[in-house]
């Protein structure tokens, strides 16, 4: 995954907001993780990314496409996937913290 900052402390002087693009290569998935106290809002620009959460002890999947929005609350374990074997997914991300908090987990259950 490739992240590009657009609005941040370094680029615009923001103090509590980070916003940028993430490019997710075809057939890629992140590790299971959460973003600590950071709230994350995602807007899908292109591709068909999936976001996987644990709900009632089972994996719950949001399959997204261009124009969709996804919200990830603080401390919620999840992973991002791009199941498409040939098309990159591009998303715009806004976070409530400047630092990219990523707490990797052994599984969605923690």
Coordinates of C-alpha atoms in Angstrom, one line a residue:
X1 CA 0.0 0.0 0.0
X2 CA 1.3 3.4 -0.9
X3 CA 0.1 6.5 1.1
X4 CA 0.4 10.0 -0.1
X5 CA -0.3 12.9 2.4
X6 CA -2.4 15.8 1.1
X7 CA -3.4 17.7 4.2
X8 CA -1.2 17.3 7.3
X9 CA 0.8 19.2 9.7
X10 CA 3.8 19.1 7.3
X11 CA 1.8 20.1 4.2
X12 CA -0.8 22.5 5.5
X13 CA -0.2 23.2 9.1
X14 CA -3.2 21.2 10.3
X15 CA -3.0 20.1 14.0
X16 CA -5.7 17.4 14.3
X17 CA -6.5 16.3 10.8
X18 CA -4.6 14.1 8.3
X19 CA -6.0 13.5 4.8
X20 CA -4.4 11.7 1.8
X21 CA -4.7 9.0 -0.7
X22 CA -3.9 5.3 -0.4
X23 CA -3.2 3.1 -3.4
X24 CA -3.8 -0.6 -2.8
X25 CA -2.2 -2.9 -5.3
X26 CA -4.2 -5.7 -6.9
X27 CA -4.6 -8.9 -4.8
X28 CA -3.3 -7.3 -1.7
X29 CA -4.5 -7.3 1.9
X30 CA -3.2 -5.5 5.1
X31 CA -2.5 -7.3 8.3
X32 CA -5.2 -7.2 11.0
X33 CA -4.8 -4.0 12.9
X34 CA -6.5 -1.0 14.5
X35 CA -5.7 2.7 14.6
X36 CA -5.7 3.4 18.3
X37 CA -7.7 6.5 19.3
X38 CA -7.8 7.8 15.7
X39 CA -11.1 7.9 13.8
X40 CA -10.8 7.1 10.1
X41 CA -13.1 8.0 7.2
X42 CA -12.5 6.5 3.8
X43 CA -13.9 7.5 0.4
X44 CA -13.4 5.1 -2.5
X45 CA -12.1 6.8 -5.6
X46 CA -11.6 3.7 -7.8
X47 CA -11.4 0.0 -7.6
X48 CA -13.3 -2.4 -5.4
X49 CA -11.6 -2.5 -1.9
X50 CA -13.1 -4.6 0.9
X51 CA -13.0 -3.8 4.6
X52 CA -13.2 -6.7 7.1
X53 CA -14.2 -6.3 10.7
X54 CA -15.1 -8.8 13.5
X55 CA -18.8 -8.7 14.4
X56 CA -20.4 -11.1 16.9
X57 CA -17.3 -13.3 16.7
X58 CA -17.5 -13.6 12.9
X59 CA -15.8 -11.7 10.1
X60 CA -18.1 -9.0 8.6
X61 CA -17.1 -7.6 5.2
X62 CA -17.9 -4.3 3.5
X63 CA -17.4 -4.6 -0.2
X64 CA -17.0 -1.1 -1.5
X65 CA -16.8 0.7 -4.9
X66 CA -16.3 4.1 -6.3
X67 CA -18.3 6.7 -4.4
X68 CA -18.7 4.6 -1.2
X69 CA -17.8 5.9 2.2
X70 CA -16.5 3.7 5.1
X71 CA -16.1 4.7 8.7
X72 CA -13.6 3.0 11.1
X73 CA -14.1 3.9 14.7
X74 CA -11.2 4.1 17.2
X75 CA -9.7 0.9 18.4
X76 CA -11.8 -1.3 16.0
X77 CA -9.8 -4.2 14.6
X78 CA -10.0 -4.5 10.8
X79 CA -8.1 -5.1 7.6
X80 CA -8.2 -3.7 4.1
X81 CA -8.2 -5.9 1.1
X82 CA -8.1 -5.4 -2.7
X83 CA -9.4 -8.7 -4.0
X84 CA -9.3 -7.6 -7.7
X85 CA -6.4 -9.6 -9.3
X86 CA -5.6 -6.8 -11.8
X87 CA -7.0 -3.4 -10.8
X88 CA -5.5 -1.1 -8.1
X89 CA -7.9 0.4 -5.6
X90 CA -7.5 4.1 -4.7
X91 CA -9.1 5.6 -1.6
X92 CA -9.0 9.0 0.1
X93 CA -8.5 8.7 3.9
X94 CA -9.1 11.3 6.6
X95 CA -7.9 10.7 10.1
X96 CA -8.4 12.5 13.4
X97 CA -4.7 12.3 14.3
X98 CA -1.5 13.4 12.6
X99 CA 0.5 10.3 13.2
X100 CA -0.4 7.1 11.3
X101 CA -1.2 4.9 14.2
X102 CA -1.2 1.2 13.2
X103 CA -1.4 -1.4 15.9
X104 CA -0.8 -4.8 14.3
X105 CA -2.8 -7.7 15.7
X106 CA -2.3 -11.5 15.4
X107 CA -6.0 -11.7 14.3
X108 CA -9.2 -9.6 14.2
X109 CA -10.0 -11.0 17.7
X110 CA -6.8 -9.5 19.0

